[in-house]
Amino acid sequence: MQRMLNDAASFREEMIDGYATANRRFLRRVPGASGVIARGAPRAGRVSVVVGGGSGHYPAFYGLVGEGMATAAAIGDVFTSPSGEQAYRVAKAADGGAGILFTFGNYAGDVMNFGMAEGRLRAEGTDARTVLVTDDVLSAEPEEADRRRGIAGGFYVFKTAGASAARGDSLDTVEALTRHANDRVRTAGVAFAGCTIPGQTEPLFTVDPGRMEIGLGIHGEPGVRTAEQVPAREIAKLLVDTLLAEAPAGGGNEVAVLVNGLGGTKYEELFVLYSGVAPLLAEAGLAVHEAQIGEFVTALDMAGCSLTLFWLDDDLETLHDATASSPAYSRIGPDIERVGFLAGAATASGATESPTGTERGTGTTEPTEATVEAVGGVAGETARMALREALAAIRAAEAELGRLDAAAGDGDHGAGMVRGFTAASGAVEGFSGTARQSFVHGGTAFQNAAGGASGALVGAFLIAVGGALPASDEEVDARAYAAALAAGLAAIQRYGGAQPGDKTLIDTLAPFVGALGDAANGGLGLAETWAAALPAARAGMLATTRMTPKVGRASRLAERAVGFQDPGATSMYEVLAAFGRAFGAGAA
Ligand code: ADP
Ligand code: MG
């Protein structure tokens, strides 16, 4: 339960403001974007390391921005990836001409949104690469190690990347070393109590007294299994055994060790845990190069901890020991002579001195092609009504969508969709363009504001629907919408790669698109055509209850999701039904 809150909607903005103002000696805000950049960055000819993800994990990710650490961080809402637009703007501000390395935890929303930023940078001629953090051994079997999610071990991956970039390595080298670090880091964790999102009253999950969750997520996802709570020394044994069973081939016998508190566990308890871990590592013949105990990746106020082992070799040890200076982590290493910033050679630009107050605002409203040209008619008016109806429907369903998403996901689906449609309706308010322009304009605002997997996908859907509608409102009819919805479905599949049956919003949308096409061929008006297709969408949505998720965040806790309707499939049905109400009214 948070007590330091003004308004949940402005939580992120106020949090970044307070953070950046206090830490001006390390970093500054990126003007017009939701992110921070190291003081003196970008430096010409140096690779920039861009990290990020949702907030609620401090000191991940933006606490690790500074000299010898990450160059910049894109900051999303609580437990929600930053949008592609925000990630792009932060990376753009960090570009020093030698390339960008994105590195972040392997979550569908982050992968899609950072992926969009990476694609845009590449299209502009900037070399951009990505290394995903996949250290959570309990989140997928060894054969599927690349599907594992990123948790506390990300600290070592980011440190490796930042140190490599800081000494002037090429992008090829920074990328290879960062990948190598991820290949040698393993984490396992336990949780004793869930966490509560700012503004909500209930935790995302609860743990029965005397039980604990094994294989926690850092977004309030429950553990992979529950077990009886045991004394600290047995937890130490469980975690050490789990990690040693997954030791990397040829890993050697020297490790760095990180005991991470999730936000609601005292440091003293973590010390007790380590008193059990250290002898077990010695027994297993491992030499501890260095241990760190504290909070490195948190999940709001979640009670629990994780243990990370990082198998070092000469390269990784050098980078591990290199000098670093960031708000949450600093050390002086053997390379201190070479690091100019402490010797007064910091290239503090004028921008670092500007008061953060002038850099406020995340600039979520982008001008688009839609603002000029063709003047819309009835279809444009109806399209805007559809976006407003969708907002009303999603608002009414927000709590239920959050509840469904909390079953195996992170509980943010309702909030993200409300943010998206609020931005979409806001963007077309007072707008008089065509239906095509309204959807493109609204979808762009949606994508920028919503974040998360669904923010990227539903935003892309709205943009694609708009893009496929005729340029003239006169030609917008049932057939045109059937074709446009098919284009929207194709866009979601192109970005997200999901198939029908994977337990996603596709299971609502695909049958709807099929039925809409059939009905449109019957020559009926838009309202009747839409009404004829909605039952197929509803049946598809209901069918997700029995499905096992194959993609996205929920796929890692697949069994927990069975018996719950998919949140994205549910919101997609609400949106389609809301559009239908607008089309019915508009066609009258
Ligand atoms: P996040 O998973 O980033 O927290 P949300 O909670 O907002 O995002 O959205 C979750 C929903 O997104 C899921 O219920 C599912 O319907 C949809 N989804 C996730 N990944 C995909 C994908 N690859 N393709 C289609 N839909 C997806
Ligand atoms: Mg979610």
Coordinates of C-alpha atoms and ligand atoms in Angstrom, one line a residue:
M1 CA 0.0 0.0 0.0
Q2 CA 1.5 3.4 -1.0
R3 CA 1.1 6.4 1.2
M4 CA 3.2 8.8 -0.9
L5 CA 0.8 9.5 -3.7
N6 CA -0.9 12.6 -5.1
D7 CA -2.7 11.1 -8.1
A8 CA -2.0 7.7 -9.7
A9 CA -2.1 9.3 -13.1
S10 CA 0.8 11.7 -12.4
F11 CA 2.8 9.2 -10.3
R12 CA 5.4 8.5 -13.0
E13 CA 5.9 12.2 -13.9
E14 CA 6.3 13.3 -10.3
M15 CA 8.6 10.4 -9.5
I16 CA 11.0 11.2 -12.4
D17 CA 10.9 14.8 -11.5
G18 CA 11.9 14.3 -7.9
Y19 CA 14.5 11.7 -8.9
A20 CA 16.2 13.7 -11.6
T21 CA 16.2 16.9 -9.6
A22 CA 17.9 15.2 -6.7
N23 CA 20.5 13.4 -8.9
R24 CA 21.7 16.2 -11.1
R25 CA 25.3 15.3 -10.4
F26 CA 24.8 12.0 -12.3
L27 CA 22.1 12.6 -14.9
R28 CA 19.4 14.8 -16.3
R29 CA 16.0 14.3 -17.9
V30 CA 15.7 13.8 -21.6
P31 CA 13.7 16.8 -22.7
G32 CA 10.4 15.8 -24.2
A33 CA 10.7 12.2 -23.2
S34 CA 10.1 9.9 -20.3
G35 CA 13.7 9.1 -19.5
V36 CA 17.0 10.1 -18.1
I37 CA 20.5 10.4 -19.6
A38 CA 23.9 10.4 -18.0
R39 CA 25.6 13.7 -17.3
G40 CA 27.9 14.5 -20.2
A41 CA 26.3 12.0 -22.5
P42 CA 26.3 11.3 -25.4
R43 CA 30.0 11.3 -26.0
A44 CA 31.1 11.4 -29.6
G45 CA 32.4 8.0 -30.7
R46 CA 31.2 6.1 -27.7
V47 CA 28.6 3.4 -27.9
S48 CA 25.5 4.3 -25.8
V49 CA 23.8 1.7 -23.7
V50 CA 20.1 2.3 -23.3
V51 CA 18.2 0.3 -20.6
G52 CA 14.6 0.6 -19.5
G53 CA 11.3 -0.9 -18.7
G54 CA 8.4 -0.2 -16.4
S55 CA 8.9 1.7 -13.2
G56 CA 8.3 0.2 -9.7
H57 CA 11.6 -1.7 -9.9
Y58 CA 14.0 1.0 -8.6
P59 CA 17.1 0.9 -8.7
A60 CA 16.3 -0.9 -12.0
F61 CA 16.5 0.6 -14.4
Y62 CA 17.0 4.4 -14.2
G63 CA 19.0 4.2 -10.9
L64 CA 21.8 2.6 -13.0
V65 CA 22.4 5.5 -15.3
G66 CA 25.7 7.2 -15.0
E67 CA 29.4 7.0 -15.9
G68 CA 30.5 3.4 -16.6
M69 CA 26.9 2.3 -16.3
A70 CA 23.9 2.7 -18.6
T71 CA 24.0 5.8 -20.8
A72 CA 20.3 6.4 -20.6
A73 CA 17.0 4.8 -19.4
A74 CA 13.5 4.9 -20.8
I75 CA 11.0 4.9 -18.0
G76 CA 7.5 3.4 -18.4
D77 CA 4.6 3.6 -16.0
V78 CA 4.5 1.3 -13.1
F79 CA 5.1 -2.3 -14.4
T80 CA 4.5 -1.1 -18.0
S81 CA 7.1 -0.9 -20.7
P82 CA 7.8 2.6 -22.1
S83 CA 6.1 3.1 -25.5
G84 CA 8.1 2.7 -28.7
E85 CA 8.0 6.5 -29.2
Q86 CA 9.5 7.1 -25.7
A87 CA 12.2 4.5 -26.1
Y88 CA 13.1 6.0 -29.5
R89 CA 13.3 9.6 -28.2
V90 CA 15.5 8.5 -25.3
A91 CA 17.8 6.5 -27.6
K92 CA 18.0 9.4 -30.0
A93 CA 19.1 11.7 -27.3
A94 CA 21.7 9.2 -26.3
D95 CA 23.2 8.6 -29.7
G96 CA 26.8 9.6 -29.9
G97 CA 27.4 8.3 -33.4
A98 CA 29.0 4.9 -32.5
G99 CA 25.7 3.0 -32.1
I100 CA 23.1 2.1 -29.6
L101 CA 22.9 -1.1 -27.5
F102 CA 19.5 -1.7 -26.0
T103 CA 19.4 -4.1 -23.1
F104 CA 16.4 -4.8 -20.9
G105 CA 14.4 -7.7 -19.5
N106 CA 12.7 -10.2 -21.8
Y107 CA 9.1 -9.2 -21.5
A108 CA 6.7 -9.0 -24.5
G109 CA 5.8 -5.3 -24.0
D110 CA 9.4 -4.3 -23.7
V111 CA 10.5 -6.4 -26.6
M112 CA 7.8 -4.9 -28.9
N113 CA 8.3 -1.3 -27.9
F114 CA 12.1 -1.2 -27.8
G115 CA 12.0 -3.3 -31.0
M116 CA 10.0 -0.5 -32.7
A117 CA 12.6 2.1 -31.4
E118 CA 15.4 -0.1 -32.7
G119 CA 13.7 -0.5 -36.1
R120 CA 13.2 3.3 -36.4
L121 CA 16.8 4.0 -35.5
R122 CA 18.1 1.5 -38.1
A123 CA 15.8 2.9 -40.7
E124 CA 17.5 6.3 -40.1
G125 CA 20.9 4.8 -40.4
T126 CA 21.9 4.4 -36.8
D127 CA 23.3 1.1 -35.8
A128 CA 21.2 -0.3 -33.0
R129 CA 21.2 -3.7 -31.4
T130 CA 19.4 -5.5 -28.6
V131 CA 20.5 -7.9 -25.9
L132 CA 17.7 -9.3 -23.8
V133 CA 18.2 -10.3 -20.2
T134 CA 17.0 -13.8 -19.5
D135 CA 18.4 -14.8 -16.1
D136 CA 15.3 -16.2 -14.4
V137 CA 15.9 -19.9 -14.5
L138 CA 12.5 -20.7 -13.0
S139 CA 10.5 -19.0 -15.6
A140 CA 11.1 -21.5 -18.4
E141 CA 12.8 -24.9 -18.9
P142 CA 16.5 -25.0 -19.9
E143 CA 15.5 -26.1 -23.5
E144 CA 13.6 -22.8 -23.8
A145 CA 16.2 -20.6 -22.0
D146 CA 15.7 -17.8 -24.5
R147 CA 12.1 -17.4 -23.3
R148 CA 13.2 -16.8 -19.7
R149 CA 12.4 -13.4 -18.3
G150 CA 14.9 -10.9 -16.9
I151 CA 15.1 -10.2 -13.2
A152 CA 17.9 -9.2 -10.8
G153 CA 20.7 -10.7 -12.9
G154 CA 20.1 -7.8 -15.3
F155 CA 22.3 -5.8 -13.0
Y156 CA 25.4 -7.6 -14.1
V157 CA 24.4 -7.5 -17.7
F158 CA 23.9 -3.7 -17.6
K159 CA 27.2 -3.2 -15.7
T160 CA 29.1 -5.3 -18.3
A161 CA 27.5 -3.3 -21.2
G162 CA 28.2 0.1 -19.5
A163 CA 31.8 -0.7 -18.6
S164 CA 32.5 -2.0 -22.1
A165 CA 31.0 1.1 -23.7
A166 CA 32.8 3.4 -21.3
R167 CA 36.2 2.2 -22.2
G168 CA 35.5 2.8 -25.9
D169 CA 34.7 -0.7 -27.2
S170 CA 33.0 -0.9 -30.6
L171 CA 29.3 -1.8 -30.8
D172 CA 30.2 -5.3 -32.0
T173 CA 32.3 -5.8 -28.9
V174 CA 29.9 -4.2 -26.5
E175 CA 27.1 -6.4 -27.9
A176 CA 29.2 -9.6 -27.7
L177 CA 30.3 -9.0 -24.1
T178 CA 26.8 -8.1 -23.0
R179 CA 25.5 -11.3 -24.6
H180 CA 28.3 -13.3 -23.0
A181 CA 27.4 -11.8 -19.6
N182 CA 23.7 -12.7 -20.0
D183 CA 24.8 -16.3 -20.9
R184 CA 26.6 -16.6 -17.6
V185 CA 24.1 -15.1 -15.2
R186 CA 21.4 -17.1 -13.4
T187 CA 18.8 -16.0 -10.8
A188 CA 16.1 -17.7 -8.7
G189 CA 13.8 -16.2 -6.2
V190 CA 11.1 -16.6 -3.6
A191 CA 8.2 -14.3 -2.5
F192 CA 6.3 -14.1 0.8
A193 CA 3.7 -11.4 -0.1
G194 CA 2.5 -9.7 -3.3
C195 CA 2.7 -6.0 -4.1
T196 CA 0.2 -3.2 -4.6
I197 CA 0.2 -0.9 -7.6
P198 CA -0.1 2.9 -6.7
G199 CA -3.7 3.9 -6.4
Q200 CA -5.0 0.4 -6.0
T201 CA -6.1 -1.2 -2.7
E202 CA -5.5 -4.9 -3.3
P203 CA -2.2 -6.6 -3.8
L204 CA -1.7 -8.3 -7.2
F205 CA -1.5 -11.6 -5.5
T206 CA -1.5 -12.9 -1.9
V207 CA 0.4 -15.7 -0.3
D208 CA -1.3 -17.8 2.3
P209 CA 0.2 -17.6 5.8
G210 CA 3.0 -20.1 6.2
R211 CA 3.5 -20.5 2.4
M212 CA 5.9 -19.0 0.0
E213 CA 6.0 -18.6 -3.8
I214 CA 8.9 -20.1 -5.6
G215 CA 10.0 -18.5 -8.9
L216 CA 8.6 -15.0 -8.4
G217 CA 8.2 -12.4 -11.1
I218 CA 9.1 -8.8 -10.6
H219 CA 5.8 -7.5 -11.7
G220 CA 3.7 -9.0 -9.0
E221 CA 3.3 -12.2 -11.1
P222 CA 2.9 -15.0 -8.6
G223 CA 5.5 -17.7 -8.3
V224 CA 5.8 -20.7 -10.6
R225 CA 4.8 -22.9 -7.6
T226 CA 4.0 -22.5 -4.0
A227 CA 5.5 -24.4 -1.1
E228 CA 5.6 -24.4 2.7
Q229 CA 7.7 -21.6 4.1
V230 CA 11.0 -22.9 5.5
P231 CA 13.9 -21.4 7.6
A232 CA 16.4 -19.1 5.9
R233 CA 19.0 -21.8 5.6
E234 CA 16.7 -24.0 3.7
I235 CA 15.7 -21.2 1.4
A236 CA 19.4 -20.6 0.8
K237 CA 19.8 -24.3 -0.1
L238 CA 16.9 -24.3 -2.4
L239 CA 18.2 -21.2 -4.3
V240 CA 21.8 -22.4 -4.4
D241 CA 20.8 -25.9 -5.6
T242 CA 18.5 -24.4 -8.3
L243 CA 21.2 -22.2 -9.7
L244 CA 24.0 -24.8 -9.5
A245 CA 21.9 -27.2 -11.5
E246 CA 21.9 -24.6 -14.2
A247 CA 25.6 -23.7 -14.1
P248 CA 26.7 -22.6 -17.5
A249 CA 28.9 -25.1 -19.4
G250 CA 32.6 -24.2 -19.0
G251 CA 31.6 -21.5 -16.5
G252 CA 34.7 -22.0 -14.3
N253 CA 34.6 -21.7 -10.5
E254 CA 34.6 -17.9 -9.9
V255 CA 31.4 -16.1 -9.3
A256 CA 30.0 -12.8 -8.3
V257 CA 26.9 -13.1 -6.1
L258 CA 24.0 -10.8 -5.7
V259 CA 21.3 -11.2 -3.0
N260 CA 18.4 -9.0 -4.0
G261 CA 15.6 -7.7 -1.9
L262 CA 12.3 -7.3 -3.7
G263 CA 11.3 -4.1 -1.9
G264 CA 9.5 -5.4 1.2
T265 CA 12.3 -7.5 2.8
K266 CA 14.8 -6.0 5.2
Y267 CA 18.5 -5.9 4.5
E268 CA 19.1 -7.7 7.8
E269 CA 17.0 -10.7 6.5
L270 CA 19.1 -10.7 3.3
F271 CA 22.3 -10.8 5.4
V272 CA 20.8 -13.8 7.3
L273 CA 20.1 -15.5 3.9
Y274 CA 23.7 -14.9 2.8
S275 CA 25.1 -16.5 5.9
G276 CA 23.5 -19.7 4.6
V277 CA 24.5 -19.1 0.9
A278 CA 28.2 -18.5 1.4
P279 CA 29.1 -21.9 2.9
L280 CA 27.1 -23.7 0.3
L281 CA 28.9 -22.0 -2.5
A282 CA 32.3 -22.9 -0.8
E283 CA 31.2 -26.5 -0.5
A284 CA 30.4 -26.5 -4.2
G285 CA 33.9 -25.4 -4.9
L286 CA 33.0 -21.9 -6.0
A287 CA 35.1 -18.9 -5.2
V288 CA 33.2 -15.7 -4.5
H289 CA 34.9 -12.8 -6.3
E290 CA 32.5 -10.4 -4.7
A291 CA 29.1 -10.5 -3.1
Q292 CA 26.5 -7.7 -3.0
I293 CA 23.5 -7.6 -0.8
G294 CA 20.7 -5.1 -1.2
E295 CA 18.0 -3.9 -3.5
F296 CA 18.9 -4.1 -7.2
V297 CA 15.6 -4.9 -8.8
T298 CA 12.4 -4.4 -6.7
A299 CA 8.8 -5.1 -7.4
L300 CA 7.2 -2.2 -5.5
D301 CA 6.6 -3.4 -1.9
M302 CA 6.8 -7.1 -2.6
A303 CA 8.3 -9.2 0.2
G304 CA 10.8 -11.7 -1.1
C305 CA 14.3 -12.1 -2.4
S306 CA 16.4 -13.6 -5.2
L307 CA 19.8 -15.0 -5.5
T308 CA 22.0 -14.4 -8.6
L309 CA 25.2 -16.1 -9.6
F310 CA 27.4 -14.5 -12.3
W311 CA 30.1 -16.8 -13.5
L312 CA 33.1 -14.7 -14.2
D313 CA 36.0 -15.0 -16.7
D314 CA 38.8 -12.6 -17.2
D315 CA 36.9 -10.3 -19.5
L316 CA 33.8 -10.2 -17.3
E317 CA 35.8 -9.7 -14.2
T318 CA 37.6 -6.7 -15.6
L319 CA 34.3 -5.1 -16.6
H320 CA 32.7 -6.1 -13.2
D321 CA 35.5 -4.3 -11.4
A322 CA 35.6 -1.2 -13.6
T323 CA 34.8 2.2 -12.1
A324 CA 31.2 3.2 -12.1
S325 CA 29.2 6.2 -10.8
S326 CA 25.4 6.2 -10.8
P327 CA 22.8 7.1 -8.2
A328 CA 22.2 3.5 -7.1
Y329 CA 25.6 2.0 -7.7
S330 CA 29.2 3.3 -7.6
R331 CA 32.6 1.8 -7.3
I332 CA 36.2 2.8 -7.8
G333 CA 38.1 0.3 -9.9
P334 CA 41.7 -0.2 -11.2
D335 CA 40.8 1.9 -14.2
I336 CA 40.1 5.0 -12.1
E337 CA 43.1 6.9 -13.7
R338 CA 41.5 6.5 -17.2
V339 CA 38.1 7.7 -16.1
G340 CA 38.0 11.4 -16.7
F341 CA 34.9 12.4 -14.9
L342 CA 36.3 12.3 -11.3
A343 CA 39.4 14.2 -12.5
G344 CA 37.2 17.1 -13.5
A345 CA 37.2 16.2 -17.2
A346 CA 33.5 15.7 -17.3
T347 CA 32.0 17.2 -20.4
A348 CA 29.2 18.7 -18.4
S349 CA 27.2 20.5 -21.1
G350 CA 25.0 23.5 -20.5
A351 CA 22.0 21.2 -20.6
T352 CA 23.1 19.5 -17.4
E353 CA 22.7 22.8 -15.6
S354 CA 19.3 23.6 -16.8
P355 CA 16.7 23.3 -14.1
T356 CA 14.7 20.1 -14.5
G357 CA 11.6 22.2 -14.4
T358 CA 12.1 23.3 -17.9
E359 CA 12.5 19.7 -19.1
R360 CA 9.2 18.5 -17.7
G361 CA 6.6 16.8 -19.8
T362 CA 6.7 13.6 -21.8
G363 CA 5.3 15.1 -24.9
T364 CA 2.7 12.4 -25.5
T365 CA 0.8 14.3 -28.2
E366 CA 2.6 14.0 -31.5
P367 CA 1.6 15.9 -34.6
T368 CA 0.9 13.5 -37.4
E369 CA 0.1 13.6 -41.1
A370 CA -3.6 13.7 -40.1
T371 CA -3.8 17.4 -39.1
V372 CA -4.2 18.9 -42.5
E373 CA -5.7 18.0 -45.9
A374 CA -9.0 16.2 -46.5
V375 CA -12.0 17.3 -44.5
G376 CA -14.0 14.5 -43.0
G377 CA -17.6 13.7 -43.3
V378 CA -20.0 11.5 -41.4
A379 CA -17.6 8.5 -41.4
G380 CA -14.9 10.7 -39.7
E381 CA -17.4 11.8 -37.1
T382 CA -18.4 8.2 -36.5
A383 CA -14.8 7.0 -36.2
R384 CA -14.2 9.6 -33.5
M385 CA -17.4 8.5 -31.7
A386 CA -16.1 4.9 -31.9
L387 CA -12.9 5.9 -30.1
R388 CA -14.9 7.7 -27.4
E389 CA -17.3 4.8 -27.0
A390 CA -14.3 2.5 -26.6
L391 CA -12.9 4.7 -23.9
A392 CA -16.2 4.5 -22.0
A393 CA -16.4 0.8 -22.3
I394 CA -12.8 0.2 -21.3
R395 CA -13.3 2.5 -18.3
A396 CA -16.3 0.5 -17.2
A397 CA -14.3 -2.8 -17.6
E398 CA -11.0 -1.5 -16.2
A399 CA -11.1 -3.2 -12.8
E400 CA -12.1 -6.5 -14.3
L401 CA -9.4 -6.4 -17.0
G402 CA -6.8 -5.7 -14.2
R403 CA -8.2 -8.7 -12.3
L404 CA -7.9 -11.0 -15.3
D405 CA -4.4 -9.8 -16.0
A406 CA -3.3 -10.4 -12.4
A407 CA -4.1 -14.1 -12.7
A408 CA -0.9 -14.8 -14.7
G409 CA 0.2 -11.4 -15.8
D410 CA 1.0 -8.2 -14.0
G411 CA -2.5 -6.6 -13.5
D412 CA -1.9 -3.6 -15.7
H413 CA -4.0 -4.4 -18.7
G414 CA -7.1 -2.3 -17.6
A415 CA -4.9 0.7 -16.7
G416 CA -2.9 0.5 -19.9
M417 CA -6.0 0.4 -22.1
V418 CA -7.6 3.3 -20.3
R419 CA -4.4 5.3 -20.8
G420 CA -4.4 4.4 -24.5
F421 CA -8.0 5.2 -25.2
T422 CA -7.9 8.4 -23.1
A423 CA -5.0 9.6 -25.3
A424 CA -6.7 8.4 -28.5
S425 CA -10.0 10.2 -27.8
G426 CA -8.1 13.3 -26.6
A427 CA -6.1 13.4 -29.8
V428 CA -9.2 13.5 -32.0
E429 CA -11.1 15.9 -29.9
G430 CA -12.1 18.9 -32.0
F431 CA -10.6 17.2 -35.0
S432 CA -12.6 17.2 -38.2
G433 CA -10.6 14.8 -40.5
T434 CA -11.7 11.6 -42.2
A435 CA -12.3 8.2 -40.6
R436 CA -8.9 7.2 -42.0
Q437 CA -7.1 10.1 -40.4
S438 CA -9.0 9.8 -37.1
F439 CA -7.9 6.2 -36.6
V440 CA -4.3 6.9 -37.6
H441 CA -4.1 9.9 -35.4
G442 CA -5.9 8.2 -32.5
G443 CA -3.9 5.0 -32.8
T444 CA -0.6 6.9 -32.8
A445 CA -1.6 8.7 -29.6
F446 CA -2.8 5.3 -28.2
Q447 CA 0.5 3.6 -28.9
N448 CA 2.5 6.5 -27.4
A449 CA 0.5 6.6 -24.2
A450 CA -0.4 3.0 -23.4
G451 CA 2.9 1.1 -23.2
G452 CA 3.0 -2.6 -22.6
A453 CA 2.4 -5.4 -25.1
S454 CA -1.2 -4.4 -25.6
G455 CA -0.2 -0.7 -26.1
A456 CA 2.1 -1.6 -28.9
L457 CA -0.3 -4.1 -30.5
V458 CA -3.6 -2.3 -30.1
G459 CA -1.9 1.0 -31.2
A460 CA -0.6 -0.8 -34.3
F461 CA -4.1 -2.2 -34.9
L462 CA -5.8 1.2 -34.8
I463 CA -3.1 2.7 -37.1
A464 CA -3.4 -0.1 -39.5
V465 CA -7.2 0.0 -39.5
G466 CA -7.0 3.7 -40.3
G467 CA -4.3 3.3 -42.9
A468 CA -6.5 0.7 -44.8
L469 CA -9.6 2.8 -44.9
P470 CA -10.4 4.8 -48.1
A471 CA -9.0 8.4 -48.2
S472 CA -12.4 9.7 -48.8
D473 CA -15.1 9.4 -46.2
E474 CA -17.7 8.9 -49.0
E475 CA -16.3 5.5 -49.7
V476 CA -16.3 4.2 -46.1
D477 CA -18.8 1.4 -45.9
A478 CA -19.1 -2.1 -44.5
R479 CA -16.8 -3.6 -47.1
A480 CA -14.2 -1.0 -46.5
Y481 CA -14.3 -1.7 -42.7
A482 CA -14.1 -5.4 -43.3
A483 CA -10.9 -4.9 -45.3
A484 CA -9.5 -2.4 -42.7
L485 CA -10.1 -4.7 -39.8
A486 CA -8.3 -7.5 -41.7
A487 CA -5.4 -5.1 -42.1
G488 CA -5.5 -4.4 -38.4
L489 CA -5.4 -8.1 -37.6
A490 CA -2.5 -8.6 -40.0
A491 CA -0.6 -5.8 -38.3
I492 CA -1.0 -7.4 -34.8
Q493 CA 0.2 -10.7 -36.1
R494 CA 3.2 -9.2 -37.8
Y495 CA 4.3 -7.4 -34.7
G496 CA 3.3 -10.0 -32.1
G497 CA 3.6 -13.3 -34.0
A498 CA 0.7 -14.9 -32.2
Q499 CA -1.7 -17.4 -33.8
P500 CA -5.3 -18.2 -33.1
G501 CA -5.4 -20.5 -30.0
D502 CA -2.4 -18.8 -28.3
K503 CA -4.8 -17.1 -25.8
T504 CA -4.5 -13.5 -26.9
L505 CA -6.7 -10.8 -28.3
I506 CA -6.3 -12.5 -31.7
D507 CA -8.8 -15.1 -30.5
T508 CA -11.4 -12.4 -30.4
L509 CA -10.3 -10.5 -33.4
A510 CA -9.6 -13.2 -35.9
P511 CA -13.1 -14.8 -35.8
F512 CA -14.6 -11.3 -35.9
V513 CA -12.6 -10.4 -39.0
G514 CA -13.7 -13.6 -40.7
A515 CA -17.4 -13.0 -39.8
L516 CA -17.2 -9.3 -40.8
G517 CA -15.9 -10.2 -44.2
D518 CA -18.7 -12.8 -44.8
A519 CA -21.4 -10.4 -43.6
A520 CA -20.0 -7.5 -45.6
N521 CA -20.3 -9.6 -48.8
G522 CA -24.0 -9.8 -48.0
G523 CA -24.4 -6.2 -49.0
L524 CA -25.8 -5.0 -45.7
G525 CA -25.1 -1.6 -44.1
L526 CA -22.2 -1.1 -41.6
A527 CA -24.3 -1.3 -38.5
E528 CA -26.0 -4.6 -39.5
T529 CA -22.8 -6.1 -40.8
W530 CA -21.0 -5.3 -37.5
A531 CA -23.9 -6.7 -35.4
A532 CA -23.8 -9.9 -37.4
A533 CA -20.1 -10.4 -36.7
L534 CA -20.0 -9.6 -33.0
P535 CA -21.2 -13.0 -31.8
A536 CA -18.2 -14.6 -33.4
A537 CA -15.9 -12.2 -31.5
R538 CA -17.8 -13.0 -28.3
A539 CA -17.5 -16.8 -28.8
G540 CA -13.8 -16.3 -29.5
M541 CA -13.3 -14.3 -26.3
L542 CA -15.1 -16.9 -24.2
A543 CA -13.1 -19.7 -25.7
T544 CA -9.9 -18.2 -24.3
T545 CA -10.9 -19.3 -20.8
R546 CA -9.9 -22.9 -21.5
M547 CA -6.8 -22.0 -23.5
T548 CA -3.2 -22.1 -22.3
P549 CA -1.3 -18.9 -23.1
K550 CA 1.6 -19.5 -25.6
V551 CA 2.9 -16.0 -26.0
G552 CA 3.3 -12.9 -23.9
R553 CA 3.9 -12.4 -20.2
A554 CA 1.2 -14.9 -19.1
S555 CA 2.8 -17.8 -21.0
R556 CA 5.4 -18.2 -18.3
L557 CA 2.7 -19.0 -15.8
A558 CA 0.7 -20.9 -18.3
E559 CA -1.2 -23.2 -15.9
R560 CA -2.3 -20.3 -13.7
A561 CA -4.0 -18.6 -16.6
V562 CA -6.2 -21.6 -17.5
G563 CA -9.7 -20.9 -16.2
F564 CA -9.3 -17.2 -16.7
Q565 CA -10.5 -15.3 -19.8
D566 CA -7.6 -13.6 -21.5
P567 CA -7.5 -9.9 -20.6
G568 CA -6.5 -8.8 -24.1
A569 CA -9.2 -10.9 -25.7
T570 CA -11.7 -9.4 -23.3
S571 CA -10.8 -5.8 -23.9
M572 CA -10.7 -6.4 -27.7
Y573 CA -14.3 -7.6 -27.4
E574 CA -15.3 -4.5 -25.4
V575 CA -13.7 -2.3 -28.1
L576 CA -15.4 -4.0 -31.0
A577 CA -18.8 -3.9 -29.2
A578 CA -18.2 -0.2 -28.5
F579 CA -17.3 0.5 -32.1
G580 CA -20.5 -1.2 -33.1
R581 CA -22.5 1.1 -30.9
A582 CA -20.9 4.1 -32.6
F583 CA -21.5 2.7 -36.0
G584 CA -25.1 1.9 -35.2
A585 CA -25.6 5.4 -34.1
G586 CA -23.7 6.9 -37.0
A587 CA -25.5 4.9 -39.6
A588 CA -28.9 5.9 -38.4
Ligands
ADP1 P1 1.8 -6.7 -20.8 O1 1.8 -8.2 -21.0 O2 2.9 -6.0 -21.4 O3 1.5 -6.4 -19.3 P2 -1.0 -6.0 -21.2 O4 -1.3 -6.6 -19.8 O5 -1.5 -4.6 -21.4 O6 0.5 -6.1 -21.6 O7 -1.7 -6.9 -22.3 C1 -1.8 -8.3 -22.1 C2 -2.5 -8.9 -23.3 O8 -1.8 -8.6 -24.5 C3 -2.7 -10.4 -23.3 O9 -3.9 -10.7 -22.5 C4 -2.8 -10.7 -24.7 O10 -4.2 -10.7 -25.2 C5 -2.1 -9.6 -25.5 N1 -0.9 -10.1 -26.0 C6 0.3 -10.2 -25.4 N2 1.3 -10.7 -26.3 C7 0.6 -10.8 -27.5 C8 1.1 -11.1 -28.8 N3 2.3 -11.5 -29.0 N4 0.1 -11.1 -29.8 C9 -1.1 -10.7 -29.6 N5 -1.6 -10.4 -28.3 C10 -0.7 -10.4 -27.3
MG2 MG -0.2 -6.9 -18.2

